Amino acid sequence: MARYFKYKTSAELVADATELGCNLDAAENLDSLFTPVSVGNVQVGNRLCIQPMEGCDGTLAGLPDELTFRRYQRFGAGGAKLIWGEATAVSDAGRMNPRQLWIHEGSASALEQMLAGCRLSHRDACGNDGDLLLGLQLTHSGRYSFRKPLVAMHDPILDPLTLDKSNGQRLDSSYPLLSDDDLRRIEDQFVAAAKLAKKVGCDFVDLKQCHRYLLSELLASKTRPGDYGGCFENRTRFIRNIVTRIRAEVPGLMLVSRFNAYDGIPYRGEGTGEDFIGVPCRHDLPLEAAFGVHPENHLQVDLAEPIALARLLRDSGIQILNVTLGNPYANPHVVRPAEFPPVDGYHCPEHPLIGVCRQLQIATAIQQAVPDIPVVGSGYSWLQEFALHVGAANVLQHRIGFVGLGRAALSHPDFARVAQETGKLNRKQICRTFSYCTGLMRNKQHPLGQFPTGCPPFDKDIYGPIWKEANGGQGIVDAQKQD
Ligand SMILES: Cc1cc2nc3c(=O)[nH]c(=O)nc-3n(C[C@H](O)[C@H](O)[C@H](O)COP(=O)(O)O)c2cc1C
């Protein structure tokens, strides 16, 4: 059933990358992944990161629930020494779905319990948590807030794709923008959230600037008037303000940031069935609402501003950068190259290996621009059993500080421990990028307005029945048969 991933050896993978015009290496062994790295005054025990992965399984009040606790225990026991906790909203208005975690006084003690459970399971499984970094990603969903879109700028391509569920209308140029005062109030919310995050036991908070949520949209807000739009200085005002304030008001809390180094532009599917392929949405040139993109050609990456941002963040005291790309709603193939699209998605318009290599190359360029702080690379899961071999080569060559696994951590949360003990991943748990996790995330037909997500094929006992319920009784295709 595999469409693209047909490699028996890493040499075949590397050869195919070369044929596609990409540069990819795979190390013979994984040793480089198990070397420590200094971040601030912490010696982090290995180079493996569990990327932020929302489970969409909190309570309506934003507290972690049974499945959330379970996920963090499994992540903790898994052996990765950088656990980048998922998107956690700084306000109810900024939540992406009604089950997204939300940090506030009423959820603090449950979040504390969740983080403590993660640490404890790490200690139990790995013997030591002094070299573990564990934190949360603080977010405001902006345009993708589920109660109503809260937009920083009008994006001529994204606005007509953005639905205001309160009235069923798509956005147009008459839709009100967040005012500068609104943004200042949201800055206050980030500072308050960071204070609570420290209290509940976070080693770090990530100030999320990716995937076209609010802070990511601000980076691209070239057409926005006022203090937060137009020039690069204005577009980075929000992040600069909150970094300065959190450093002053929450001493001792490590700050990190996941940011989009390339937004791309929205795609839509065209054709039917297997030929429903992604094509770029119609757009005028020059592009005025995309970060890291050449204004005359959306496929051309322009890293001048992302590199300036990386240096600015490093200089202002950010201690780890996590580089990602794209928009999960508008160009999912850019964010997470996949073998199969989610139910609502289009088939990949490019070989997924090209998408993976784009992520690797851009992360390398950012790491080279800020060699003194580690960068986490994203988009490795499609590489399946070779993901860690490619990651090990990248660490060895100083192209990256940490290798981040997203979807692969849902199917194989103990990938780090297993890889350290056996030199490879467990074949029966390797993510095949079937997109079941995204499918669940997109399904809102649940009494709480959101299905929880996880890995139906490989965490079958828990997510098999959830998938069935979400799909009107239809089960998953047997994972090993799809193999
Ligand atoms: C179910 C699901 C939940 C995700 N949640 C988040 C999130 O909370 N924050 C974030 O920055 N990215 C999130 N992502 C994106 C991943 O962190 C990652 O960037 C992406 O899946 C590509 O990496 P991979 O190839 O290792 O999966 C999510 C992706 C999926 C599929």
XYZ file of C-alpha atoms and ligand atoms in Angstrom:
514
model
C 0.000 0.000 0.000
C 2.966 2.310 0.428
C 2.855 5.061 -2.166
C 6.297 6.516 -1.619
C 8.087 4.871 1.296
C 9.559 1.717 -0.204
C 13.039 1.678 1.224
C 14.622 -1.424 2.665
C 17.859 0.318 3.661
C 18.942 3.822 4.579
C 21.209 3.754 1.499
C 18.095 3.436 -0.712
C 16.507 6.357 1.103
C 19.604 8.523 0.682
C 19.877 7.587 -3.007
C 16.235 8.540 -3.602
C 16.783 11.877 -1.856
C 19.738 12.551 -4.149
C 17.610 11.679 -7.169
C 14.987 14.149 -5.980
C 17.667 16.844 -5.734
C 17.842 16.814 -1.932
C 20.701 16.398 0.464
C 20.240 13.714 3.120
C 22.598 11.654 5.242
C 21.971 8.688 7.494
C 24.407 7.613 10.210
C 25.311 3.958 10.668
C 24.765 4.085 14.409
C 22.751 6.236 16.750
C 25.529 7.118 19.217
C 25.464 10.873 18.554
C 21.843 10.981 19.770
C 22.892 9.825 23.200
C 25.441 12.548 23.883
C 24.482 15.243 26.394
C 24.085 18.897 25.469
C 24.174 22.013 27.662
C 21.155 24.255 27.700
C 21.608 27.130 30.111
C 22.914 25.421 33.218
C 21.260 22.060 32.527
C 23.104 19.131 30.927
C 20.322 17.578 28.898
C 20.891 13.838 28.751
C 20.279 13.108 25.060
C 19.394 14.756 21.746
C 15.884 13.383 21.487
C 12.840 15.606 21.758
C 9.182 14.712 21.912
C 7.561 17.448 19.891
C 4.484 19.259 21.181
C 1.541 16.988 20.291
C -1.923 18.031 21.345
C -4.090 15.176 22.493
C -7.315 17.242 22.347
C -8.341 15.295 25.424
C -8.585 17.873 28.204
C -11.740 18.858 30.039
C -13.946 21.703 28.906
C -12.289 23.826 31.614
C -8.833 23.142 30.133
C -7.609 20.601 32.694
C -5.712 17.478 31.654
C -7.936 14.393 31.811
C -7.349 10.645 31.971
C -5.851 10.295 28.473
C -3.696 13.392 28.950
C -2.202 11.998 32.162
C -1.599 8.694 30.404
C 0.141 10.358 27.458
C 2.576 12.292 29.627
C 3.363 9.239 31.719
C 4.189 7.354 28.532
C 6.239 10.246 27.191
C 8.077 10.494 30.514
C 8.903 6.799 30.572
C 10.012 6.938 26.945
C 13.523 8.210 27.573
C 13.601 11.387 25.447
C 15.326 14.067 27.531
C 13.507 17.042 26.006
C 9.749 16.765 26.422
C 8.105 19.706 24.720
C 4.624 19.735 26.252
C 1.738 20.485 23.952
C -0.053 23.698 22.979
C -1.623 25.091 26.147
C -3.771 28.167 25.725
C -3.167 31.333 27.722
C -6.893 32.168 27.677
C -10.191 30.499 26.914
C -10.712 32.857 23.965
C -7.384 31.668 22.536
C -8.141 27.932 22.627
C -8.081 26.022 19.361
C -10.716 23.514 20.457
C -12.920 23.016 23.529
C -10.619 20.301 24.890
C -7.326 22.115 24.469
C -5.332 22.532 27.678
C -5.684 26.017 29.150
C -3.451 27.271 31.930
C -5.238 29.256 34.642
C -5.618 29.177 38.432
C -8.312 26.506 38.167
C -6.197 24.137 36.043
C -2.854 24.746 37.754
C -2.919 21.894 40.214
C -4.018 19.348 37.568
C -1.247 20.528 35.236
C 1.197 20.240 38.127
C 0.065 16.665 38.664
C 0.440 15.906 34.954
C 4.008 17.243 34.838
C 4.922 15.518 38.101
C 3.542 12.232 36.712
C 5.681 12.667 33.604
C 8.802 13.294 35.703
C 8.105 10.415 38.038
C 7.636 7.936 35.213
C 10.854 9.253 33.651
C 12.722 8.709 36.910
C 11.261 5.235 37.306
C 12.165 4.199 33.768
C 15.451 6.042 33.289
C 16.799 6.376 36.822
C 17.457 10.097 36.712
C 15.493 13.214 35.854
C 18.201 15.777 36.609
C 19.010 15.778 32.890
C 15.398 16.001 31.684
C 13.878 19.229 30.341
C 10.112 19.342 30.546
C 7.874 22.280 29.692
C 4.718 23.509 28.027
C 3.998 25.331 24.806
C 2.063 28.515 25.550
C -0.268 29.480 22.745
C -2.959 31.809 21.561
C -4.748 30.320 18.565
C -5.598 33.671 16.957
C -7.342 33.029 13.638
C -7.964 29.400 14.664
C -9.549 30.132 18.060
C -12.641 27.916 18.197
C -14.973 30.429 19.788
C -14.331 32.994 17.084
C -11.400 33.871 14.850
C -9.175 36.542 16.379
C -7.073 37.841 13.534
C -3.988 40.030 13.554
C -4.171 40.864 9.854
C -6.226 40.268 6.778
C -4.691 37.546 4.695
C -6.157 37.618 1.188
C -5.665 33.856 0.743
C -6.403 32.618 4.281
C -9.368 34.897 5.097
C -11.768 33.230 2.627
C -10.705 29.849 4.070
C -11.286 30.915 7.694
C -14.722 30.139 9.083
C -16.426 32.169 11.786
C -18.458 29.320 13.304
C -20.604 31.755 15.281
C -22.382 32.807 12.051
C -21.156 30.283 9.477
C -19.485 33.048 7.438
C -16.015 33.104 5.930
C -13.867 36.104 6.800
C -13.498 39.071 4.509
C -11.835 42.460 4.725
C -14.656 43.828 6.907
C -13.894 41.371 9.728
C -12.445 43.359 12.673
C -8.773 42.930 13.510
C -7.487 42.571 17.055
C -6.550 46.090 18.155
C -3.136 47.031 19.530
C -4.781 47.235 22.962
C -6.174 43.710 22.518
C -2.645 42.519 21.737
C -1.284 44.246 24.848
C -3.893 42.420 26.925
C -2.861 39.127 25.315
C 0.760 39.943 26.215
C -0.405 40.199 29.835
C -2.004 36.766 29.487
C 1.272 35.242 28.281
C 3.114 36.743 31.254
C 0.485 35.464 33.715
C 0.587 32.025 32.074
C 4.395 31.919 32.341
C 4.190 32.710 36.081
C 1.773 29.845 36.585
C 3.843 27.536 34.392
C 6.836 28.049 36.645
C 4.683 27.385 39.710
C 3.345 24.106 38.317
C 6.806 22.718 37.619
C 7.722 23.651 34.052
C 11.460 23.854 33.413
C 10.652 25.984 30.392
C 7.860 27.587 28.457
C 7.707 27.761 24.682
C 6.346 31.003 23.295
C 4.631 29.489 20.278
C 5.121 31.365 17.018
C 4.211 28.716 14.485
C 1.555 27.173 12.256
C -0.194 30.517 11.744
C -1.625 30.779 15.205
C -1.570 34.310 16.649
C 2.146 34.976 17.180
C 2.982 33.279 13.889
C 0.441 35.436 12.065
C 1.974 38.520 13.670
C 5.374 37.659 12.166
C 3.750 37.832 8.735
C 1.593 40.918 9.417
C 3.227 43.163 6.852
C -0.049 44.859 5.951
C -1.228 45.426 9.524
C -1.286 49.092 10.583
C -0.100 50.283 14.008
C 2.536 49.187 16.485
C 2.414 45.453 15.656
C 2.413 45.474 11.865
C 4.456 46.551 8.865
C 8.206 46.563 9.477
C 10.108 43.621 11.009
C 10.589 45.562 14.237
C 6.836 46.008 14.652
C 6.057 42.414 13.653
C 8.410 41.159 16.355
C 7.173 43.616 18.999
C 4.847 41.106 20.662
C 7.478 38.411 21.107
C 10.114 40.936 22.209
C 7.737 42.443 24.765
C 6.767 39.136 26.325
C 10.323 37.790 26.419
C 11.523 40.947 28.203
C 8.647 40.881 30.654
C 8.797 37.178 31.444
C 12.542 37.340 31.990
C 12.043 40.220 34.439
C 8.914 38.908 36.163
C 9.558 35.155 36.181
C 13.274 34.773 36.890
C 14.614 31.233 36.593
C 12.082 30.113 33.992
C 13.798 28.977 30.800
C 12.314 30.455 27.621
C 12.273 28.619 24.322
C 10.354 29.184 21.111
C 8.941 27.107 18.288
C 8.616 29.260 15.202
C 7.697 29.017 11.558
C 10.723 29.685 9.404
C 8.587 29.307 6.253
C 4.807 29.703 6.032
C 4.272 28.696 2.392
C 0.802 29.538 1.082
C -2.540 27.707 1.376
C -3.317 24.726 -0.855
C -6.609 23.074 -1.748
C -7.438 19.694 -3.235
C -8.365 19.347 -6.890
C -9.582 16.188 -8.643
C -11.371 13.126 -7.254
C -10.485 10.028 -5.250
C -6.816 9.083 -5.450
C -6.299 12.040 -7.775
C -7.497 14.589 -5.235
C -4.155 16.375 -5.206
C -3.090 19.575 -3.460
C -2.655 22.650 -5.632
C -1.691 26.144 -4.485
C -4.656 28.456 -3.919
C -4.998 31.309 -6.397
C -2.950 34.249 -5.216
C -1.725 37.633 -6.324
C 1.909 38.635 -6.392
C 3.727 39.993 -4.544
C 2.778 37.849 -1.540
C 2.233 40.161 1.393
C 1.120 37.824 4.157
C 3.661 35.042 4.448
C 6.781 34.771 6.617
C 9.975 33.246 5.225
C 8.542 33.190 1.698
C 9.890 34.966 -1.376
C 7.258 37.569 -2.308
C 7.351 36.589 -5.995
C 7.343 32.790 -5.599
C 5.657 30.913 -2.772
C 7.865 27.849 -3.265
C 11.027 29.836 -2.738
C 12.177 29.933 0.864
C 13.526 33.321 1.963
C 15.326 32.978 5.271
C 16.521 36.576 5.692
C 13.819 37.432 8.253
C 13.651 34.004 9.955
C 17.415 34.191 10.525
C 17.092 37.744 11.857
C 14.323 36.461 14.161
C 16.441 33.519 15.363
C 19.306 35.876 16.246
C 16.977 38.329 17.924
C 15.456 35.527 20.011
C 18.882 34.162 20.946
C 20.098 37.655 21.888
C 17.036 38.262 24.030
C 17.660 35.107 26.076
C 15.700 32.333 24.336
C 17.625 29.128 25.011
C 16.269 26.625 22.480
C 14.635 27.193 19.091
C 12.348 24.652 17.497
C 12.011 25.131 13.756
C 8.845 24.143 11.945
C 7.017 25.194 8.783
C 3.599 25.690 7.269
C -0.003 25.691 8.374
C -1.693 22.422 9.434
C -5.078 23.554 8.081
C -3.979 25.211 4.847
C -0.874 23.310 3.706
C -0.555 20.181 5.867
C 1.956 18.582 3.469
C 4.420 21.337 4.442
C 4.004 20.807 8.211
C 3.915 17.010 8.318
C 4.871 15.116 5.199
C 2.654 12.024 5.091
C 2.147 8.857 3.108
C -1.643 9.210 3.330
C -3.712 12.383 3.739
C -6.176 12.798 6.609
C -9.852 12.242 5.716
C -10.382 15.923 4.977
C -7.049 16.422 3.211
C -5.607 16.347 -0.274
C -2.941 13.967 -1.550
C 0.584 15.261 -1.293
C 1.495 17.475 -4.271
C 5.171 16.569 -3.899
C 7.145 13.518 -2.859
C 7.002 13.568 0.962
C 10.785 13.195 1.031
C 11.050 16.636 -0.564
C 8.923 17.981 2.290
C 11.120 16.263 4.880
C 14.297 17.613 3.285
C 12.834 21.136 3.186
C 12.365 20.924 6.953
C 15.880 19.564 7.497
C 17.573 22.153 5.293
C 15.770 25.080 6.852
C 16.477 23.867 10.396
C 20.148 23.496 9.446
C 20.293 27.057 8.118
C 18.776 28.363 11.355
C 21.158 26.278 13.474
C 24.105 27.655 11.503
C 22.865 31.195 12.172
C 22.697 30.573 15.946
C 25.365 27.933 16.602
C 25.493 28.795 20.307
C 21.980 27.570 21.165
C 20.465 24.237 20.128
C 17.809 24.049 17.430
C 15.227 21.259 17.367
C 14.478 19.885 13.908
C 10.958 18.787 12.914
C 9.265 16.642 10.298
C 11.181 13.387 10.804
C 8.299 10.946 11.252
C 7.811 10.153 7.561
C 11.349 8.712 7.570
C 9.990 5.822 9.651
C 12.711 3.309 10.690
C 15.416 5.626 9.337
C 14.271 8.777 11.181
C 16.795 8.393 13.971
C 19.623 7.468 11.588
C 19.033 10.672 9.637
C 18.734 12.574 12.929
C 21.982 11.050 14.204
C 23.820 12.185 11.049
C 22.408 15.694 11.488
C 23.528 15.859 15.134
C 26.941 14.469 14.227
C 27.385 17.151 11.545
C 26.191 19.908 13.961
C 23.278 20.629 11.646
C 20.907 20.375 14.566
C 20.976 20.205 18.355
C 17.932 17.982 18.927
C 15.927 15.609 16.759
C 12.213 16.089 17.353
C 9.635 13.379 16.789
C 5.949 14.240 16.595
C 3.615 11.590 15.174
C 6.251 8.917 15.730
C 6.124 9.672 19.460
C 2.397 8.897 19.555
C 2.903 5.453 18.036
C 6.207 4.748 19.819
C 6.475 6.932 22.948
C 9.445 4.883 24.210
C 11.410 5.323 20.976
C 14.396 6.886 22.798
C 14.791 4.127 25.367
C 14.276 1.358 22.810
C 16.756 2.959 20.398
C 19.351 3.342 23.118
C 18.921 -0.242 24.274
C 18.683 -1.962 20.886
C 20.212 0.474 18.383
C 16.953 0.698 16.438
C 13.223 1.331 16.704
C 10.627 -1.326 17.379
C 9.226 -2.149 13.923
C 5.781 -2.835 15.330
C 5.454 0.704 16.679
C 6.855 2.838 13.871
C 4.502 5.546 12.642
C 3.549 4.921 9.012
C 2.021 8.429 8.619
C -1.471 7.090 7.939
C -2.850 10.382 9.351
C -5.307 8.722 11.725
C -4.083 11.119 14.442
C -4.893 14.155 12.317
C -8.214 12.610 11.322
C -9.258 12.333 14.975
C -8.069 15.848 15.673
C -10.268 17.219 12.880
C -13.357 15.331 14.095
C -15.653 17.550 16.164
C -18.675 15.190 16.219
C -18.155 14.341 19.878
C -20.389 15.277 22.836
C -17.571 17.556 24.073
C -17.108 19.076 20.617
C -13.777 17.367 19.937
C -12.494 13.804 19.629
C -9.318 12.984 21.515
C -6.365 12.024 19.356
C -3.606 9.445 19.562
C -2.447 6.531 17.434
C -5.303 4.141 16.492
C -3.118 1.615 14.615
C -0.351 1.255 17.209
C -2.037 2.252 20.470
C -4.974 0.118 19.470
C -6.537 -0.784 22.793
C -7.191 2.843 23.622
C -7.544 4.594 20.270
C -8.965 1.747 18.145
C -12.420 2.081 19.772
C -12.178 5.880 19.690
C -11.453 5.774 15.954
C -14.404 3.416 15.450
C -16.739 5.702 17.374
C -15.509 8.707 15.398
C -16.093 6.902 12.098
C -19.572 5.557 12.570
C -18.455 2.068 13.610
C -15.825 1.633 10.906
C -12.559 0.267 12.317
C -9.034 0.964 11.172
C -7.371 -0.997 8.405
C -4.950 -3.432 10.007
C -1.705 -1.556 10.479
C 0.579 -4.457 9.684
C -1.353 -5.246 6.499
C -0.883 -1.656 5.400
C 2.791 -1.994 6.144
C -2.120 15.150 16.418
C -1.118 16.251 16.288
C -1.017 17.221 17.271
C -0.088 18.258 17.157
N 0.000 19.203 18.138
C 0.916 20.207 18.048
C 1.059 21.174 19.086
O 0.375 21.134 20.116
N 1.983 22.147 18.900
C 2.805 22.218 17.794
O 3.636 23.121 17.685
N 2.706 21.279 16.828
C 1.803 20.284 16.932
N 1.750 19.313 15.964
C 2.795 19.282 14.907
C 3.949 18.363 15.357
O 4.572 18.833 16.527
C 5.037 18.200 14.275
O 5.574 19.449 13.941
C 4.514 17.552 12.994
O 3.707 16.429 13.278
C 5.674 17.135 12.081
O 6.593 16.316 12.778
P 6.574 14.701 12.613
O 6.924 14.439 11.187
O 7.597 14.187 13.562
O 5.194 14.251 12.943
C 0.790 18.302 16.038
C 0.686 17.319 15.042
C -0.250 16.309 15.148
C -0.324 15.274 14.061
